[in-house]
PDB file of C-alpha atoms and ligand atoms in Angstrom:
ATOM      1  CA  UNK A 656     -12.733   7.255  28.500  1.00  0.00           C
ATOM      2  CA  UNK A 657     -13.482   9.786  25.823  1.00  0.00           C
ATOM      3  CA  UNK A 658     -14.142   9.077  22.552  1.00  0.00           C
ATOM      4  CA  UNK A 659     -11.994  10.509  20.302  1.00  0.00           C
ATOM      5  CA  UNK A 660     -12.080  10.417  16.225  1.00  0.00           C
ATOM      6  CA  UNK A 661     -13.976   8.890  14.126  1.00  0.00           C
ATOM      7  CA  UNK A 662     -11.844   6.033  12.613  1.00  0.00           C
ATOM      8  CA  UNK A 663     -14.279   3.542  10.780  1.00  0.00           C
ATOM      9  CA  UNK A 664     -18.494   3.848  10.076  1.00  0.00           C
ATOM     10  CA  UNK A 665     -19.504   0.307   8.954  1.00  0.00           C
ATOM     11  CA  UNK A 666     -22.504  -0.818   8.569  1.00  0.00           C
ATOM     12  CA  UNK A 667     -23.224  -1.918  12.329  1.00  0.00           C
ATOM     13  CA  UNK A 668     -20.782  -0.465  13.839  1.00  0.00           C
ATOM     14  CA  UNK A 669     -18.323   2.693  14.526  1.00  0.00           C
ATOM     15  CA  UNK A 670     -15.020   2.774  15.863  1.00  0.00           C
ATOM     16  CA  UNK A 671     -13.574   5.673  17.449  1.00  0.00           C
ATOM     17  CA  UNK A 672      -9.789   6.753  18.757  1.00  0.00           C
ATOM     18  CA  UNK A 673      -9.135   6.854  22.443  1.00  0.00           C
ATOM     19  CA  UNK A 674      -6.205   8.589  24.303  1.00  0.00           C
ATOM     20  CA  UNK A 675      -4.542   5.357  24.289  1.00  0.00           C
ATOM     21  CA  UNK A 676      -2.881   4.615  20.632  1.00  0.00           C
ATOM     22  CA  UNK A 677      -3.506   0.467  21.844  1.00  0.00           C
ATOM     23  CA  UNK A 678      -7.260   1.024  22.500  1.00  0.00           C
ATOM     24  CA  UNK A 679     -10.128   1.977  20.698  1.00  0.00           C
ATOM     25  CA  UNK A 680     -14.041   2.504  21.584  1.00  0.00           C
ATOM     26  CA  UNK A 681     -16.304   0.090  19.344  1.00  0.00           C
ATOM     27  CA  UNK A 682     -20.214   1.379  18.961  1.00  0.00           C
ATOM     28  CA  UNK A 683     -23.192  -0.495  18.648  1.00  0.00           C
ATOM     29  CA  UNK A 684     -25.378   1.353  15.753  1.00  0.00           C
ATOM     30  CA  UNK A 685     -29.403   0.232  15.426  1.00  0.00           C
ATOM     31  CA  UNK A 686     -28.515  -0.268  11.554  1.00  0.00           C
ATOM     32  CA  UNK A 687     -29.460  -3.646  10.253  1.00  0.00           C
ATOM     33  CA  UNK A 688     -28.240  -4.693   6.466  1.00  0.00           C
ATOM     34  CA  UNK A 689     -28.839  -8.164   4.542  1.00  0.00           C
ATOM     35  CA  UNK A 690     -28.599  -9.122   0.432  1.00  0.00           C
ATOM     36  CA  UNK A 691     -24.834  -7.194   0.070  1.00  0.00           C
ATOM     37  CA  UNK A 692     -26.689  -4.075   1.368  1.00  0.00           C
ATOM     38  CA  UNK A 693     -29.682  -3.950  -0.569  1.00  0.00           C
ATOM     39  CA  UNK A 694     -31.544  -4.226   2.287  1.00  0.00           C
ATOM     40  CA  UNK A 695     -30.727  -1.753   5.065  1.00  0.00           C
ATOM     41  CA  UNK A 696     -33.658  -0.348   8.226  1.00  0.00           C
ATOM     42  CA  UNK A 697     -32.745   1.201  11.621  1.00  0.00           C
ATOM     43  CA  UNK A 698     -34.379  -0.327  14.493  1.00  0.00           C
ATOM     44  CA  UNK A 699     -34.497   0.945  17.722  1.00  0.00           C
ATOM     45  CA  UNK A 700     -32.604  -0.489  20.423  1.00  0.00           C
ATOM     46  CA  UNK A 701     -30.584  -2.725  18.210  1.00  0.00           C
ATOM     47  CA  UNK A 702     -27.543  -1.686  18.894  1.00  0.00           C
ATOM     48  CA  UNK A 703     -28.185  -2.130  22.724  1.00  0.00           C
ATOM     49  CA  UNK A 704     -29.340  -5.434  22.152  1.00  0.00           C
ATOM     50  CA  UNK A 705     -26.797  -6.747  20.474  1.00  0.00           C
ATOM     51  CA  UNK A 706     -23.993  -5.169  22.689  1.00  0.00           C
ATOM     52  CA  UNK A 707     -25.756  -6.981  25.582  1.00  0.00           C
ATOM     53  CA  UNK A 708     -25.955 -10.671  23.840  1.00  0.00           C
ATOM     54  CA  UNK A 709     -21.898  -9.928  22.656  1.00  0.00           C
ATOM     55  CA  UNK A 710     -20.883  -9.324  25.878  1.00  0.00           C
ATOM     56  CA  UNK A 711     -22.238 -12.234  27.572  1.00  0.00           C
ATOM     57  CA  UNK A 712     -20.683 -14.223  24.855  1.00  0.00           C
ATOM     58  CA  UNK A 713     -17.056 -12.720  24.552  1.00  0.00           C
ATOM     59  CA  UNK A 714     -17.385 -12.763  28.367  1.00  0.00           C
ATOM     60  CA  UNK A 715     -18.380 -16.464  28.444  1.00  0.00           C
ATOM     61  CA  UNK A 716     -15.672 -17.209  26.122  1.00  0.00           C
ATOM     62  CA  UNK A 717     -13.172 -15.262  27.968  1.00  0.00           C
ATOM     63  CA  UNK A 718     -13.615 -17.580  30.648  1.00  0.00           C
ATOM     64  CA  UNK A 719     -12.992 -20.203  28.694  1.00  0.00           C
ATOM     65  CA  UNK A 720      -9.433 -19.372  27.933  1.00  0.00           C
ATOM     66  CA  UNK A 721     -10.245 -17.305  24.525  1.00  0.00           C
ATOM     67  CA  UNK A 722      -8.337 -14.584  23.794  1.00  0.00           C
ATOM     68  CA  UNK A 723     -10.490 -11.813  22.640  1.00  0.00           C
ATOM     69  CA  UNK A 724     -10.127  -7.404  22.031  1.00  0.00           C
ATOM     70  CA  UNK A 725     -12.450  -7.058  24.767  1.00  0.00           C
ATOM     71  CA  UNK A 726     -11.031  -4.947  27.554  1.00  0.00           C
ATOM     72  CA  UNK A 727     -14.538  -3.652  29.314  1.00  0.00           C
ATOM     73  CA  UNK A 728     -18.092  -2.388  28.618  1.00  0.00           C
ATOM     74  CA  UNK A 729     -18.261   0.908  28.516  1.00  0.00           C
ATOM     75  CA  UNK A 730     -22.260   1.899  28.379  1.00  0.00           C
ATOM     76  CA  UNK A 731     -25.073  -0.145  26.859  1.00  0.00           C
ATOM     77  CA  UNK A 732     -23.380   1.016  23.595  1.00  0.00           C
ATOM     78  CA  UNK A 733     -19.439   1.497  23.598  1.00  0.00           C
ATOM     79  CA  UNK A 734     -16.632  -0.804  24.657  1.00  0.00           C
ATOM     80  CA  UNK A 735     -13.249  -0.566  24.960  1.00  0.00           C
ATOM     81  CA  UNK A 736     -11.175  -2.977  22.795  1.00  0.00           C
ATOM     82  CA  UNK A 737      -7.717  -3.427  21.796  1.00  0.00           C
ATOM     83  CA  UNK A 738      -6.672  -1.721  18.582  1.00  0.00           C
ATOM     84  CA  UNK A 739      -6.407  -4.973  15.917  1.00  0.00           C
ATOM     85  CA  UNK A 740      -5.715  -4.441  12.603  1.00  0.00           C
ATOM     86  CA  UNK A 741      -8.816  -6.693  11.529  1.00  0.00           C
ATOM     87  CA  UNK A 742      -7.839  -9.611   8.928  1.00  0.00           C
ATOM     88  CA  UNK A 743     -10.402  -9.298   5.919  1.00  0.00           C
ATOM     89  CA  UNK A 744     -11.554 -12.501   6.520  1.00  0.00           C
ATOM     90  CA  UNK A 745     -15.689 -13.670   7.122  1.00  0.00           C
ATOM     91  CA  UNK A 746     -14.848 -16.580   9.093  1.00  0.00           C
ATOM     92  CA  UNK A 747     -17.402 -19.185   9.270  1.00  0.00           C
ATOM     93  CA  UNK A 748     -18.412 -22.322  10.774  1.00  0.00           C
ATOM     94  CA  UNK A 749     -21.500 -24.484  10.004  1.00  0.00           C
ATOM     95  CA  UNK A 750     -22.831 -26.876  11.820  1.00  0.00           C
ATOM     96  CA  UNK A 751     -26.471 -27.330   9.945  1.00  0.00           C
ATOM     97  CA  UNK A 752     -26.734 -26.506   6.633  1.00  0.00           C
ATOM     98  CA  UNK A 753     -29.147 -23.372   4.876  1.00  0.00           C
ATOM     99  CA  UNK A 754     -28.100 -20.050   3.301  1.00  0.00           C
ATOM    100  CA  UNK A 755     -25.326 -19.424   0.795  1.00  0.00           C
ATOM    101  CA  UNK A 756     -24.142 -23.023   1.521  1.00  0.00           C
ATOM    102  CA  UNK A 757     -27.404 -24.434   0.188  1.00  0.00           C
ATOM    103  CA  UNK A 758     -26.985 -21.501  -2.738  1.00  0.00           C
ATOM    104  CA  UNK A 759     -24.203 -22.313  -3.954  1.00  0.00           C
ATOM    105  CA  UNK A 760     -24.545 -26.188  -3.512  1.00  0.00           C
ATOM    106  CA  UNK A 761     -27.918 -27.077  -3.869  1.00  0.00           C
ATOM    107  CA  UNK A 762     -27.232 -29.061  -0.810  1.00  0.00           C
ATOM    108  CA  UNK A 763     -30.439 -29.599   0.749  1.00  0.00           C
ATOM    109  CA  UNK A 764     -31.405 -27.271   3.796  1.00  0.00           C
ATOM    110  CA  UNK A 765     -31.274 -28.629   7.563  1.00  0.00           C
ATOM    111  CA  UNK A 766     -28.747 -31.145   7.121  1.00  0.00           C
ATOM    112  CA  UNK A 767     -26.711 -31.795  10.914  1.00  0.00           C
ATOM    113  CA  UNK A 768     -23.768 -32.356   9.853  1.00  0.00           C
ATOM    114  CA  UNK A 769     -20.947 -34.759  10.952  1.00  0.00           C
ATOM    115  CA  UNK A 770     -18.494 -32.537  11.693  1.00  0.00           C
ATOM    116  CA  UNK A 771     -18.541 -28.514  11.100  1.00  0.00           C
ATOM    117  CA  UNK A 772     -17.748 -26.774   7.670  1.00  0.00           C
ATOM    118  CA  UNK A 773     -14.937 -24.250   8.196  1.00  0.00           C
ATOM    119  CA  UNK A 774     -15.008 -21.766   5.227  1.00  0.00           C
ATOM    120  CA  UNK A 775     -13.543 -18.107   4.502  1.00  0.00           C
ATOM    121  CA  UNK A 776     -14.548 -15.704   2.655  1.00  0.00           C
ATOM    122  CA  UNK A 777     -12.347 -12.454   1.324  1.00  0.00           C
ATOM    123  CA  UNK A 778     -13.890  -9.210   2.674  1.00  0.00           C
ATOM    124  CA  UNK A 779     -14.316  -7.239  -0.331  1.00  0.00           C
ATOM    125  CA  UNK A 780     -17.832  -5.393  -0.752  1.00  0.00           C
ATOM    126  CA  UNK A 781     -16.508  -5.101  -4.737  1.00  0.00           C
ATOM    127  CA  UNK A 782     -15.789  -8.528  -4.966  1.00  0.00           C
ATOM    128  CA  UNK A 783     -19.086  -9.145  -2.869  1.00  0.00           C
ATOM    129  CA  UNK A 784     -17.183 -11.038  -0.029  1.00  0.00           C
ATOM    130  CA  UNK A 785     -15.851 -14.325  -2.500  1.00  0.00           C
ATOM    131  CA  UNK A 786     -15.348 -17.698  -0.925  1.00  0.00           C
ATOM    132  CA  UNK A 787     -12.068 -18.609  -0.921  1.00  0.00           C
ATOM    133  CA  UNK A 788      -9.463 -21.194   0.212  1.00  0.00           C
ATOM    134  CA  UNK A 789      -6.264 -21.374   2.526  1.00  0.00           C
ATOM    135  CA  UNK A 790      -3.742 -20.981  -0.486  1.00  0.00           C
ATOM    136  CA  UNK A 791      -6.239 -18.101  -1.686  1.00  0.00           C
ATOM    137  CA  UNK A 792      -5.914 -16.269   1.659  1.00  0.00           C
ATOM    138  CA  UNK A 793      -2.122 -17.070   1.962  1.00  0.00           C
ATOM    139  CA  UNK A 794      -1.216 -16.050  -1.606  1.00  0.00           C
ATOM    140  CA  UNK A 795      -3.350 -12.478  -1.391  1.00  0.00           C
ATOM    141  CA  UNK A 796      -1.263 -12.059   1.681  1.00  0.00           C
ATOM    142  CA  UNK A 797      -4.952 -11.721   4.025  1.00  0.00           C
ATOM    143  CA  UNK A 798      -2.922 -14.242   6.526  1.00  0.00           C
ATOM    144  CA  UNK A 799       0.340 -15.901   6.845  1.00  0.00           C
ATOM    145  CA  UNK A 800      -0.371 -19.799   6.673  1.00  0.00           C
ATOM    146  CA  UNK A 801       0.397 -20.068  10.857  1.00  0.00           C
ATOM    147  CA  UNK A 802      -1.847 -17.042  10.934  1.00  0.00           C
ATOM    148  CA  UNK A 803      -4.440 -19.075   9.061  1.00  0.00           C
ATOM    149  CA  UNK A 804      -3.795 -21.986  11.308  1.00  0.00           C
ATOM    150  CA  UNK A 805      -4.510 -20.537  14.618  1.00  0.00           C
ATOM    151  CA  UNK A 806      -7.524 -18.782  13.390  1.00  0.00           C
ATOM    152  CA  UNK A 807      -8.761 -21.824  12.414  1.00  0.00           C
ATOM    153  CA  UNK A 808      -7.922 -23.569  15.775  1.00  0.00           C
ATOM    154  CA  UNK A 809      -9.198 -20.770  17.818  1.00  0.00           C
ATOM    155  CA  UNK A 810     -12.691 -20.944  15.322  1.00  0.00           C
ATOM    156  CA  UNK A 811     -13.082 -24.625  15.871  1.00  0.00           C
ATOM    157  CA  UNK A 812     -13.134 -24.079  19.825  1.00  0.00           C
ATOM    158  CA  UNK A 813     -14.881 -21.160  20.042  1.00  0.00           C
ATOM    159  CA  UNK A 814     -18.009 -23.634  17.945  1.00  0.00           C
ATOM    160  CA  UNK A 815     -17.834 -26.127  20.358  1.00  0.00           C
ATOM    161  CA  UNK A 816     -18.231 -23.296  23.251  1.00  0.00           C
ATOM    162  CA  UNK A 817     -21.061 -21.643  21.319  1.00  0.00           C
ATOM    163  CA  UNK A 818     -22.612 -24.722  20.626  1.00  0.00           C
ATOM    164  CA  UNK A 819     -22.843 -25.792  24.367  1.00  0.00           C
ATOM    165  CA  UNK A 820     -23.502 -22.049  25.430  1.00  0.00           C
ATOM    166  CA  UNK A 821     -26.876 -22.021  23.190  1.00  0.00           C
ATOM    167  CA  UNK A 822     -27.958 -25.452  23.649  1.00  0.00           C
ATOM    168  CA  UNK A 823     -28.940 -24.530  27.529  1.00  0.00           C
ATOM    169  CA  UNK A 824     -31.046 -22.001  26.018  1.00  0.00           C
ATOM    170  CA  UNK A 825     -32.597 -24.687  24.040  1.00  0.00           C
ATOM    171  CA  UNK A 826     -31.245 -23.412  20.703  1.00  0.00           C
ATOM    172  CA  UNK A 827     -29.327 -24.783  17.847  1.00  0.00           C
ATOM    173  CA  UNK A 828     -26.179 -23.168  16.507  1.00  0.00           C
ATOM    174  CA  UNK A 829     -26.751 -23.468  12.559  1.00  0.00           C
ATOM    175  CA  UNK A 830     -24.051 -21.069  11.637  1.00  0.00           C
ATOM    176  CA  UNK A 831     -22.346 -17.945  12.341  1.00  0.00           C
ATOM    177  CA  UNK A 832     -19.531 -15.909  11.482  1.00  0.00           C
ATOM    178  CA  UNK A 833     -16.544 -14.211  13.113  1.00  0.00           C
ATOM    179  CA  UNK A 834     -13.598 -11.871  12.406  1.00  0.00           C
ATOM    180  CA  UNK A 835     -10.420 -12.053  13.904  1.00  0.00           C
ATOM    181  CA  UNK A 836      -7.910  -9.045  14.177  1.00  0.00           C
ATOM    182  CA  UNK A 837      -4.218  -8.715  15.216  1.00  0.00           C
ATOM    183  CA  UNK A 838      -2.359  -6.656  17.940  1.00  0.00           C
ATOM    184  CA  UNK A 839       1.171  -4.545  17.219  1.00  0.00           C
ATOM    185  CA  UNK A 840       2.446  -7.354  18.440  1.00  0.00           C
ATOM    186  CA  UNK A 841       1.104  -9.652  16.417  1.00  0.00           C
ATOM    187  CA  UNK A 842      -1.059 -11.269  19.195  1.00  0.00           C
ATOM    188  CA  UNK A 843      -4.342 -12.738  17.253  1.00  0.00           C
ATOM    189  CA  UNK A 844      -7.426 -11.852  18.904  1.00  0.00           C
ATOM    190  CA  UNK A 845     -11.157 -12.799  18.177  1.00  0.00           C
ATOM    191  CA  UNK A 846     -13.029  -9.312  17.427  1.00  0.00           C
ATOM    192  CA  UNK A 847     -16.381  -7.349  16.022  1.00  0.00           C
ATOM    193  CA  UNK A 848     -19.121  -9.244  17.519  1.00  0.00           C
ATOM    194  CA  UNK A 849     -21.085 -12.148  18.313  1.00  0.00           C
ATOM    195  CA  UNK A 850     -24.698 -11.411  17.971  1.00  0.00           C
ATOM    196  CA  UNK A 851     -28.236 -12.631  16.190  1.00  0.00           C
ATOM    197  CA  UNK A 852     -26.778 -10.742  13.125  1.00  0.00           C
ATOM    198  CA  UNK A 853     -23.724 -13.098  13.058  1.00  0.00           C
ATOM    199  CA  UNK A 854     -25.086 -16.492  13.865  1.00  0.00           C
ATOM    200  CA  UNK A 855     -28.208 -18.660  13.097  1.00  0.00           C
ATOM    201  CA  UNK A 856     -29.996 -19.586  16.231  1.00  0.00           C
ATOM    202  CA  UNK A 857     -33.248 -22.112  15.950  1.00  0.00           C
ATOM    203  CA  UNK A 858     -35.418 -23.459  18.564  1.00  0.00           C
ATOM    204  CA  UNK A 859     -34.116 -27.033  19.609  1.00  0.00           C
ATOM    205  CA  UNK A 860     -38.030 -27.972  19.432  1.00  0.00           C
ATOM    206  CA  UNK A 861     -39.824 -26.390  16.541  1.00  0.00           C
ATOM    207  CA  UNK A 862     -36.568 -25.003  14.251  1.00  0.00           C
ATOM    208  CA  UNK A 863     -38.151 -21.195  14.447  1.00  0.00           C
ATOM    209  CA  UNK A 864     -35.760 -18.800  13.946  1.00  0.00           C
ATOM    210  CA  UNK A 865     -34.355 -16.720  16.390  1.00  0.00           C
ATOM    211  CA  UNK A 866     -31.417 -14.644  14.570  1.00  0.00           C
ATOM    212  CA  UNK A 867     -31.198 -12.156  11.415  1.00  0.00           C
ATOM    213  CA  UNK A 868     -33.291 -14.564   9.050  1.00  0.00           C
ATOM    214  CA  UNK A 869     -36.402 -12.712  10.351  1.00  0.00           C
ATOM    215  CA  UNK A 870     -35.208  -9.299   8.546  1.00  0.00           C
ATOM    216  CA  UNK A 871     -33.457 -11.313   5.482  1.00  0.00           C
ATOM    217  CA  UNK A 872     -36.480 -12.866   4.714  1.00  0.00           C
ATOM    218  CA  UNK A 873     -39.108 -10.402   6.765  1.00  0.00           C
ATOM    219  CA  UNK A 874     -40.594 -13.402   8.349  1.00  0.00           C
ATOM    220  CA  UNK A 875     -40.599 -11.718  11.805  1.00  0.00           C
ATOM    221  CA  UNK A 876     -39.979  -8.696  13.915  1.00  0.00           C
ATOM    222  CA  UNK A 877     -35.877  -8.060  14.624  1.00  0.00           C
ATOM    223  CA  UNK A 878     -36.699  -6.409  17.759  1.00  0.00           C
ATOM    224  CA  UNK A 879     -38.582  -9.034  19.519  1.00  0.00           C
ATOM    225  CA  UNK A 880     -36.418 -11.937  17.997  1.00  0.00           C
ATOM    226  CA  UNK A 881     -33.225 -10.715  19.271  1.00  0.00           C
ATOM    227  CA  UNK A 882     -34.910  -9.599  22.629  1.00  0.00           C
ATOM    228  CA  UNK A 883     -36.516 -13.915  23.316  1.00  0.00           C
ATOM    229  CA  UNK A 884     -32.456 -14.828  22.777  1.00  0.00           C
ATOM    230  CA  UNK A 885     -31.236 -12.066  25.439  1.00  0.00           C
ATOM    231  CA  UNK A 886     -34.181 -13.499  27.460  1.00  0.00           C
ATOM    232  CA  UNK A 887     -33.463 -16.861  27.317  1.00  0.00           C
ATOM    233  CA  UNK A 888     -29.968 -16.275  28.126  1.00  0.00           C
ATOM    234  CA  UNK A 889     -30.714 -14.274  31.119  1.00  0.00           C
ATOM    235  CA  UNK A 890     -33.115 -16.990  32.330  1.00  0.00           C
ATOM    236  CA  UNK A 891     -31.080 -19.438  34.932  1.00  0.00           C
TER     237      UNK A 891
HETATM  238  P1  TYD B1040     -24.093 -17.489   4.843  1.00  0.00           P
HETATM  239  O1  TYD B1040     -25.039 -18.634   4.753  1.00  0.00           O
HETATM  240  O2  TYD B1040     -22.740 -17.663   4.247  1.00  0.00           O
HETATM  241  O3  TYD B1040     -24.649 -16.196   4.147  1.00  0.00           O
HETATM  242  P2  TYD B1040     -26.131 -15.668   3.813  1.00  0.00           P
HETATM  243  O4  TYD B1040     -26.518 -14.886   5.034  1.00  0.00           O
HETATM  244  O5  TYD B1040     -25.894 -14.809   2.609  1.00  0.00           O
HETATM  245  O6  TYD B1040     -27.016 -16.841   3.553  1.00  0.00           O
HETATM  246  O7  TYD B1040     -23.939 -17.059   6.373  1.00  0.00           O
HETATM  247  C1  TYD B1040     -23.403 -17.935   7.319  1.00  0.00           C
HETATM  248  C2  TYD B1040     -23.464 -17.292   8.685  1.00  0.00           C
HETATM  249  O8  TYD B1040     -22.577 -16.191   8.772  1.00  0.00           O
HETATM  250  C3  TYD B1040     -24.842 -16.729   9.052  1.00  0.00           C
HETATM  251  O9  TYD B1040     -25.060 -16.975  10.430  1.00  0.00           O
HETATM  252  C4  TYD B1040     -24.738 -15.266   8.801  1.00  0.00           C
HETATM  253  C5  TYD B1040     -23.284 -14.980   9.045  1.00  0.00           C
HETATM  254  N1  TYD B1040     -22.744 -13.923   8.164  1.00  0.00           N
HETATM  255  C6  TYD B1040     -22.560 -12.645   8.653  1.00  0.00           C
HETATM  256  O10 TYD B1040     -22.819 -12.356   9.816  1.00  0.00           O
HETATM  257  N2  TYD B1040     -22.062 -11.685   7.807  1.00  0.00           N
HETATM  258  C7  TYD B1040     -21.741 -11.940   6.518  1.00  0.00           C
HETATM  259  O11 TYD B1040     -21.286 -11.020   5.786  1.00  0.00           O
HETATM  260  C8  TYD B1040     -21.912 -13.269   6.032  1.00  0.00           C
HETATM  261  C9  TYD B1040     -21.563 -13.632   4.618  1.00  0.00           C
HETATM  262  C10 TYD B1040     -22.421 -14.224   6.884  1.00  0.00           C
END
């Protein structure tokens, strides 16, 4: 499969036109970003990295019964997905509370909580990415309210997967977010990626991080973090 043009640079990530006007080729970048952009390095082998831990995950979660774009690896870099017009949604779930939660709460960090925090946010780099609510999302037209529903559904499950899938690694799912996109047909399919960059990994045992924190708050080196998870996953 060729890659065709150019259709999106983010920050992570490129997407490029195929042959097919249903598929679409999705490249890892070694770009890392944190603090709305103000922070923003390259480091090498990133990309591949993260393509590797996403795969095993949308893979894993495949199995499960989740309906993802995924439709094969391509190279250490490039897969083929479905074409999804992406919702502009930051999904997220937490399970332990730290980050903007504790920001905008003062909520104290490291509380396990009861049940998970579902939460939205409006993808708008102007707007810096605002929380918002289910009428919010429904009255900007970002979903329909069945729309919001199943993505909310399909969230909830896919925590309870991750949560299991990480704990035999001995880590903790804290938090992480995910986009969703829909097909022509209006099929809703998880997307994007499910890396160190998206979720909040700590050791079961001692609470170090293993995930993006290390770059956010240059306590420790990306490359080495996010090669211990791939590690630890590969270890059986
Ligand atoms: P959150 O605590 O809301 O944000 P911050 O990183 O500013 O403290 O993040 C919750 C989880 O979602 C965390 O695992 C990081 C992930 N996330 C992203 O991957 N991209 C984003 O744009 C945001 C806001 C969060």
């Amino acid at each position: 499969m060729e890659k065709g043009q150019l259709l999106y640079d983010g920050k992570a990530k490129q997407v490029y036109a195929t042959d097919k006007p249903d598929e679409v080729i999705m490249h890892y970048k070694d770009d890392a970003t944190a603090g709305d952009g103000a922070k923003h390095e390259q480091f090498s082998g990133k990309g591949v990295l993260n393509h590797t831990i996403s795969g095993i995950i949308f893979d894993m979660l495949k199995e499960a019964g989740i309906k993802t774009h995924l439709i094969e690896k391509l190279n250490d870099r490039d897969d083929l997905v479905k074409k999804v017009k992406i919702f502009p949604l930051e999904v997220i779930v937490r399970n332990i509370t730290t980050g903007s939660f504790c920001r905008r709460t003062g909520c104290p960090e490291g509380l396990v909580l009861d049940e998970p925090i579902f939460e939205i946010s409006y993808k708008n780099d102007e707007y810096h990415d605002p929380l918002i609510n289910e009428d919010h999302a429904v009255a900007m037209k970002l979903c329909t309210r069945e729309e919001y529903a199943t993505i909310k559904q399909e969230t909830l499950k896919i925590n309870e997967l991750l949560k299991q899938f990480f704990l035999a690694f001995n880590l903790k799912l804290v938090d992480f977010k995910i986009e969703f996109g829909k097909t022509e047909d209006g099929e809703i399919l998880l997307a994007d990626e499910i890396s160190p960059d998206s979720c909040r990994l700590w050791d079961v045992d001692t609470n170090k991080k293993y995930d993006k924190d290390v770059f956010r708050q240059s306590t420790g080196d990306l490359i080495e973090t996010y090669k211990a998870v791939l590690a630890r996953m590969q270890k059986k």
